[in-house]
Short mmCIF file of C-alpha atoms in Angstrom, two decimals:
data_model
loop_
_atom_site.label_atom_id
_atom_site.label_comp_id
_atom_site.label_asym_id
_atom_site.label_seq_id
_atom_site.Cartn_x
_atom_site.Cartn_y
_atom_site.Cartn_z
CA UNK R 1 -11.35 -6.85 17.90
CA UNK R 2 -12.53 -6.24 21.50
CA UNK R 3 -9.45 -8.97 22.79
CA UNK R 4 -6.17 -7.10 23.28
CA UNK R 5 -2.77 -8.02 24.16
CA UNK R 6 0.76 -7.13 23.64
CA UNK R 7 3.12 -9.28 21.54
CA UNK R 8 6.06 -8.90 23.46
CA UNK R 9 4.12 -10.40 26.50
CA UNK R 10 3.22 -13.63 24.32
CA UNK R 11 6.36 -13.65 23.45
CA UNK R 12 7.37 -14.21 26.70
CA UNK R 13 4.72 -16.83 27.74
CA UNK R 14 5.49 -18.52 24.74
CA UNK R 15 9.21 -18.48 26.20
CA UNK R 16 8.12 -20.26 29.33
CA UNK R 17 6.01 -23.02 27.51
CA UNK R 18 8.82 -23.80 24.96
CA UNK R 19 11.28 -23.81 27.67
CA UNK R 20 8.72 -26.23 29.60
CA UNK R 21 8.99 -28.66 26.58
CA UNK R 22 12.20 -28.32 25.45
CA UNK R 23 15.56 -28.31 27.90
CA UNK R 24 17.92 -27.13 25.40
CA UNK R 25 16.39 -23.49 24.75
CA UNK R 26 17.93 -20.94 26.29
CA UNK R 27 17.54 -17.36 26.32
CA UNK R 28 19.88 -14.51 26.38
CA UNK R 29 19.06 -10.51 26.80
CA UNK R 30 20.65 -8.22 26.70
CA UNK R 31 19.46 -5.95 29.77
CA UNK R 32 16.23 -5.42 28.85
CA UNK R 33 14.67 -9.10 30.00
CA UNK R 34 11.31 -6.97 31.69
CA UNK R 35 10.66 -4.54 29.03
CA UNK R 36 11.28 -7.89 26.30
CA UNK R 37 9.34 -9.81 28.50
CA UNK R 38 12.33 -12.54 28.96
CA UNK R 39 12.11 -12.34 32.69
CA UNK R 40 9.54 -14.42 32.25
CA UNK R 41 12.23 -17.30 31.31
CA UNK R 42 14.47 -16.18 33.86
CA UNK R 43 12.40 -16.33 36.49
CA UNK R 44 11.33 -19.85 35.75
CA UNK R 45 14.67 -21.22 34.26
CA UNK R 46 17.44 -19.02 36.34
CA UNK R 47 20.43 -21.16 35.07
CA UNK R 48 18.78 -21.49 31.15
CA UNK R 49 19.03 -17.33 30.75
CA UNK R 50 22.13 -14.92 30.24
CA UNK R 51 21.86 -11.66 31.14
CA UNK R 52 24.77 -10.41 28.73
CA UNK R 53 24.54 -6.57 29.34
CA UNK R 54 24.89 -3.42 26.93
CA UNK R 55 26.64 -5.86 24.70
CA UNK R 56 24.40 -6.55 21.42
CA UNK R 57 27.44 -7.77 19.28
CA UNK R 58 28.93 -10.33 22.62
CA UNK R 59 25.03 -11.13 22.83
CA UNK R 60 24.69 -12.30 19.37
CA UNK R 61 28.53 -13.84 19.37
CA UNK R 62 27.58 -15.70 22.33
CA UNK R 63 24.06 -16.99 21.06
CA UNK R 64 26.28 -18.06 17.95
CA UNK R 65 29.01 -20.04 20.78
CA UNK R 66 25.56 -21.75 22.42
CA UNK R 67 23.97 -23.25 18.99
CA UNK R 68 27.57 -25.01 18.60
CA UNK R 69 27.21 -26.55 21.59
CA UNK R 70 23.62 -28.18 20.78
CA UNK R 71 21.56 -25.43 22.55
CA UNK R 72 18.00 -23.62 20.84
CA UNK R 73 19.24 -19.96 22.06
CA UNK R 74 17.06 -17.06 21.87
CA UNK R 75 18.93 -14.14 21.83
CA UNK R 76 16.87 -11.10 22.56
CA UNK R 77 16.93 -7.07 22.36
CA UNK R 78 15.45 -3.96 20.81
CA UNK R 79 14.85 -4.43 16.96
CA UNK R 80 16.90 -1.19 16.70
CA UNK R 81 20.03 -2.62 18.74
CA UNK R 82 19.52 -6.50 17.72
CA UNK R 83 19.29 -5.66 14.02
CA UNK R 84 21.57 -2.42 14.21
CA UNK R 85 24.33 -3.19 16.91
CA UNK R 86 24.29 -7.07 15.87
CA UNK R 87 24.31 -6.99 12.54
CA UNK R 88 27.89 -8.05 12.03
CA UNK R 89 27.83 -10.79 14.25
CA UNK R 90 24.49 -12.03 12.78
CA UNK R 91 25.91 -12.22 9.26
CA UNK R 92 29.37 -13.48 10.01
CA UNK R 93 28.89 -15.46 13.54
CA UNK R 94 25.60 -16.83 13.01
CA UNK R 95 24.10 -17.02 8.68
CA UNK R 96 27.88 -17.22 7.14
CA UNK R 97 29.29 -19.96 9.31
CA UNK R 98 26.81 -22.53 7.81
CA UNK R 99 23.09 -21.04 9.12
CA UNK R 100 23.84 -21.59 12.89
CA UNK R 101 20.64 -22.32 14.75
CA UNK R 102 20.14 -19.02 16.44
CA UNK R 103 16.81 -17.48 17.05
CA UNK R 104 17.08 -13.52 17.08
CA UNK R 105 13.65 -12.34 18.76
CA UNK R 106 13.65 -8.74 18.73
CA UNK R 107 10.74 -6.37 20.37
CA UNK R 108 10.14 -2.52 20.44
CA UNK R 109 9.96 -2.95 16.44
CA UNK R 110 9.42 0.24 14.18
CA UNK R 111 7.73 3.90 14.66
CA UNK R 112 5.36 2.23 17.71
CA UNK R 113 8.00 2.12 20.36
CA UNK R 114 6.62 5.55 20.50
CA UNK R 115 8.28 8.41 22.69
CA UNK R 116 11.70 6.99 22.37
CA UNK R 117 11.94 8.49 19.51
CA UNK R 118 13.90 8.17 15.98
CA UNK R 119 16.96 6.94 17.33
CA UNK R 120 15.26 3.89 18.72
CA UNK R 121 12.61 3.50 16.04
CA UNK R 122 14.13 0.27 13.69
CA UNK R 123 12.57 0.82 10.33
CA UNK R 124 14.86 -0.75 8.57
CA UNK R 125 15.51 -4.46 10.24
CA UNK R 126 13.63 -6.71 7.67
CA UNK R 127 15.76 -5.01 5.09
CA UNK R 128 18.76 -5.92 7.06
CA UNK R 129 17.54 -9.20 7.78
CA UNK R 130 16.05 -10.36 4.91
CA UNK R 131 19.25 -9.69 2.85
CA UNK R 132 20.82 -12.33 4.58
CA UNK R 133 21.44 -15.63 3.17
CA UNK R 134 19.86 -18.67 5.03
CA UNK R 135 17.65 -15.98 7.55
CA UNK R 136 14.11 -16.89 8.08
CA UNK R 137 12.19 -13.41 8.86
CA UNK R 138 8.91 -13.86 10.79
CA UNK R 139 6.86 -11.02 11.92
CA UNK R 140 3.44 -12.28 13.66
CA UNK R 141 0.42 -9.67 13.41
CA UNK R 142 -0.48 -10.39 16.82
CA UNK R 143 -0.44 -11.90 20.14
CA UNK R 144 -1.57 -15.20 19.25
CA UNK R 145 0.53 -15.75 15.71
CA UNK R 146 3.83 -14.34 18.09
CA UNK R 147 3.40 -17.80 20.26
CA UNK R 148 2.85 -19.62 17.32
CA UNK R 149 6.01 -18.16 15.21
CA UNK R 150 8.43 -18.71 18.14
CA UNK R 151 7.00 -22.34 18.46
CA UNK R 152 7.88 -22.40 14.45
CA UNK R 153 11.01 -21.05 14.81
CA UNK R 154 12.10 -23.33 17.45
CA UNK R 155 11.50 -25.97 14.81
CA UNK R 156 13.42 -24.45 12.31
CA UNK R 157 17.32 -25.80 11.94
CA UNK R 158 18.90 -22.52 10.64
CA UNK R 159 18.68 -18.78 11.91
CA UNK R 160 15.20 -17.08 12.39
CA UNK R 161 14.42 -13.26 12.77
CA UNK R 162 11.52 -12.62 14.87
CA UNK R 163 10.24 -8.89 14.69
CA UNK R 164 7.68 -8.56 17.63
CA UNK R 165 5.93 -5.10 18.52
CA UNK R 166 5.63 -3.66 21.70
CA UNK R 167 2.69 -1.91 22.08
CA UNK R 168 -1.06 -4.12 23.33
CA UNK R 169 -2.66 -4.82 19.59
CA UNK R 170 -5.75 -5.98 18.57
CA UNK R 171 -5.77 -9.90 18.56
CA UNK R 172 -7.24 -10.73 15.35
CA UNK R 173 -6.41 -14.55 14.59
CA UNK R 174 -7.21 -17.77 16.27
CA UNK R 175 -5.65 -20.50 18.83
CA UNK R 176 -6.43 -22.87 16.29
CA UNK R 177 -5.86 -20.88 12.60
CA UNK R 178 -2.89 -22.45 10.91
CA UNK R 179 0.56 -20.69 11.42
CA UNK R 180 2.74 -22.31 8.45
CA UNK R 181 6.22 -20.66 7.63
CA UNK R 182 6.21 -19.42 4.26
CA UNK R 183 2.61 -19.71 3.79
CA UNK R 184 0.72 -16.07 3.94
CA UNK R 185 -2.94 -16.43 5.28
CA UNK R 186 -5.97 -15.00 3.26
CA UNK R 187 -7.97 -13.44 5.84
CA UNK R 188 -10.22 -11.72 3.45
CA UNK R 189 -11.37 -12.67 -0.46
CA UNK R 190 -12.04 -9.68 -2.83
CA UNK R 191 -11.73 -9.46 -6.46
CA UNK R 192 -10.89 -5.38 -6.83
CA UNK R 193 -7.77 -5.04 -4.98
CA UNK R 194 -5.23 -7.09 -3.26
CA UNK R 195 -4.06 -5.79 -0.15
CA UNK R 196 -1.09 -7.06 1.49
CA UNK R 197 0.00 -6.09 5.48
CA UNK R 198 2.20 -7.76 7.82
CA UNK R 199 2.65 -7.29 11.39
CA UNK R 200 0.78 -4.47 13.28
CA UNK R 201 -0.74 -3.63 9.91
CA UNK R 202 -2.83 -6.30 9.22
CA UNK R 203 -5.37 -5.55 11.58
CA UNK R 204 -5.28 -2.23 10.23
CA UNK R 205 -5.64 -3.58 6.83
CA UNK R 206 -8.71 -5.50 7.65
CA UNK R 207 -10.44 -2.60 9.16
CA UNK R 208 -9.66 -0.70 6.10
CA UNK R 209 -11.00 -3.61 3.85
CA UNK R 210 -14.30 -3.05 5.64
CA UNK R 211 -14.46 0.89 5.14
CA UNK R 212 -13.88 -0.01 1.66
CA UNK R 213 -16.64 -2.61 1.19
CA UNK R 214 -19.33 0.16 2.50
CA UNK R 215 -18.01 2.13 -0.63
CA UNK R 216 -19.09 -1.27 -2.81
CA UNK R 217 -15.18 -1.85 -3.00
CA UNK R 218 -13.94 -5.66 -2.69
CA UNK R 219 -10.62 -5.70 -0.92
CA UNK R 220 -8.61 -9.19 -0.24
CA UNK R 221 -6.58 -9.11 2.63
CA UNK R 222 -3.59 -11.52 3.02
CA UNK R 223 -1.25 -11.62 6.10
CA UNK R 224 2.26 -11.91 4.75
CA UNK R 225 4.11 -13.39 8.64
CA UNK R 226 6.90 -14.76 6.49
CA UNK R 227 8.87 -12.38 4.88
CA UNK R 228 11.61 -14.72 3.80
CA UNK R 229 10.82 -17.28 2.46
CA UNK R 230 7.93 -15.43 0.69
CA UNK R 231 5.03 -16.47 -0.20
CA UNK R 232 5.27 -16.23 -4.22
CA UNK R 233 2.36 -18.39 -4.97
CA UNK R 234 0.03 -16.43 -2.89
CA UNK R 235 1.12 -13.08 -3.91
CA UNK R 236 0.85 -13.76 -7.66
CA UNK R 237 -2.60 -15.34 -7.11
CA UNK R 238 -3.95 -13.03 -5.57
CA UNK R 239 -2.50 -9.87 -7.42
CA UNK R 240 -3.57 -11.54 -10.69
CA UNK R 241 -7.11 -11.72 -9.36
CA UNK R 242 -7.32 -7.88 -8.76
CA UNK R 243 -4.67 -6.64 -10.95
CA UNK R 244 -3.64 -3.90 -8.10
CA UNK R 245 -1.77 -4.23 -4.98
CA UNK R 246 -1.33 -2.47 -1.73
CA UNK R 247 1.30 -3.57 0.53
CA UNK R 248 1.05 -2.25 4.21
CA UNK R 249 3.97 -1.85 6.80
CA UNK R 250 5.31 -0.28 9.97
CA UNK R 251 8.48 -0.39 8.51
CA UNK R 252 10.25 1.42 5.56
CA UNK R 253 9.10 0.79 2.09
CA UNK R 254 12.87 0.74 1.12
CA UNK R 255 13.86 -3.11 1.78
CA UNK R 256 10.75 -4.60 3.36
CA UNK R 257 7.67 -6.33 2.49
CA UNK R 258 6.91 -3.91 -0.33
CA UNK R 259 10.22 -4.25 -1.62
CA UNK R 260 9.82 -8.42 -1.74
CA UNK R 261 6.01 -8.06 -3.32
CA UNK R 262 7.29 -5.13 -6.07
CA UNK R 263 10.30 -7.73 -6.47
CA UNK R 264 8.36 -11.23 -7.47
CA UNK R 265 5.63 -8.78 -9.49
CA UNK R 266 8.24 -7.18 -11.41
CA UNK R 267 9.39 -10.58 -12.92
CA UNK R 268 6.61 -12.07 -12.81
CA UNK R 269 3.32 -10.10 -13.23
CA UNK R 270 3.78 -6.16 -13.54
CA UNK R 271 0.64 -4.30 -12.48
CA UNK R 272 -0.09 -1.29 -10.61
CA UNK R 273 1.17 -1.65 -6.93
CA UNK R 274 1.43 1.34 -4.00
CA UNK R 275 3.65 1.02 -0.92
CA UNK R 276 2.50 1.72 2.43
CA UNK R 277 5.13 2.59 5.03
CA UNK R 278 7.31 4.91 6.20
CA UNK R 279 8.98 7.07 3.46
CA UNK R 280 12.33 7.30 3.25
CA UNK R 281 12.32 9.34 6.82
CA UNK R 282 13.53 8.42 10.48
CA UNK R 283 10.86 8.40 13.19
CA UNK R 284 10.08 10.81 15.78
CA UNK R 285 8.64 11.11 19.46
CA UNK R 286 5.51 10.48 20.05
CA UNK R 287 2.38 8.79 21.14
CA UNK R 288 2.42 5.26 18.75
CA UNK R 289 -1.75 6.21 17.65
CA UNK R 290 -0.17 9.83 16.81
CA UNK R 291 2.88 8.73 14.99
CA UNK R 292 0.67 5.84 13.17
CA UNK R 293 -1.61 8.89 11.92
CA UNK R 294 1.46 11.06 10.75
CA UNK R 295 3.47 8.48 8.90
CA UNK R 296 -0.21 7.57 7.55
CA UNK R 297 -0.73 4.00 9.04
CA UNK R 298 -4.03 4.15 8.98
CA UNK R 299 -7.03 2.49 8.09
CA UNK R 300 -8.18 5.41 6.32
CA UNK R 301 -5.21 6.05 4.50
CA UNK R 302 -5.03 2.42 3.42
CA UNK R 303 -8.76 2.69 2.16
CA UNK R 304 -8.34 6.36 0.49
CA UNK R 305 -5.37 4.69 -1.17
CA UNK R 306 -7.39 1.86 -2.63
CA UNK R 307 -10.72 3.77 -3.76
CA UNK R 308 -7.95 6.27 -5.69
CA UNK R 309 -6.37 3.15 -7.34
CA UNK R 310 -9.72 1.11 -8.09
CA UNK R 311 -12.36 3.98 -9.05
CA UNK R 312 -9.33 6.76 -10.04
#
């Protein structure tokens, strides 16, 4: 995990590469282009970039109109503003009228927004987006996977929500790793417990699995980069082998990955399960690493929870 890069930087780079290959790609932002890194696209394709100002509802509405004109719009802002302020327009202007071809790519998701505090830390956005009919929800785990998610989203004819992290983070996937929408990736196999993780927490889950191995516990780690459509087959397969499941996400445990996995298991394979995430509480101001410790989003807490489930 020595290589580090911010997923949002990878997002900006991916947009430029995609724009070079497809002239139908346009990018919209809500006056945050340097933060979301869409400024890279703006500099390269001045006539295909639109700064909509601090007006997220209009951002989504214009993106819907551009899609109806045959373009592939990427609408970008912070997660709290895109999923929050723009929700009605995403629902009624993008999803409701035949699932328009709009890509909503938001950065600064979760509590790792850090010092901006709870008002800017979106821990509800996955829950909001996965309830929308026709919406695909992608949560890449690192910079490499972020680029793949952008290119995959552009190929989907319909609305896509891409949740992109802010901080510099470990690169744990390779350029030649397969990325298939709707298909989780198994990063580690073990029969004692199954850990399903998404976003930045995938690297943390791998670290926890290594700690558990030293204690004689073999944990599988599955990167669930697609929250919707969910890879039900892989979830049931690895949950069934282990008989115990942990989900890990930088999001509320209500409505996110944990809820999605629980829904699948409750209907098909009831078993013991723990959800690790933000527990029905808002974020607060602090350094990202401090907040991760405060909310229990650490390898130590994952490993401790797994050990208690297996040995307890």
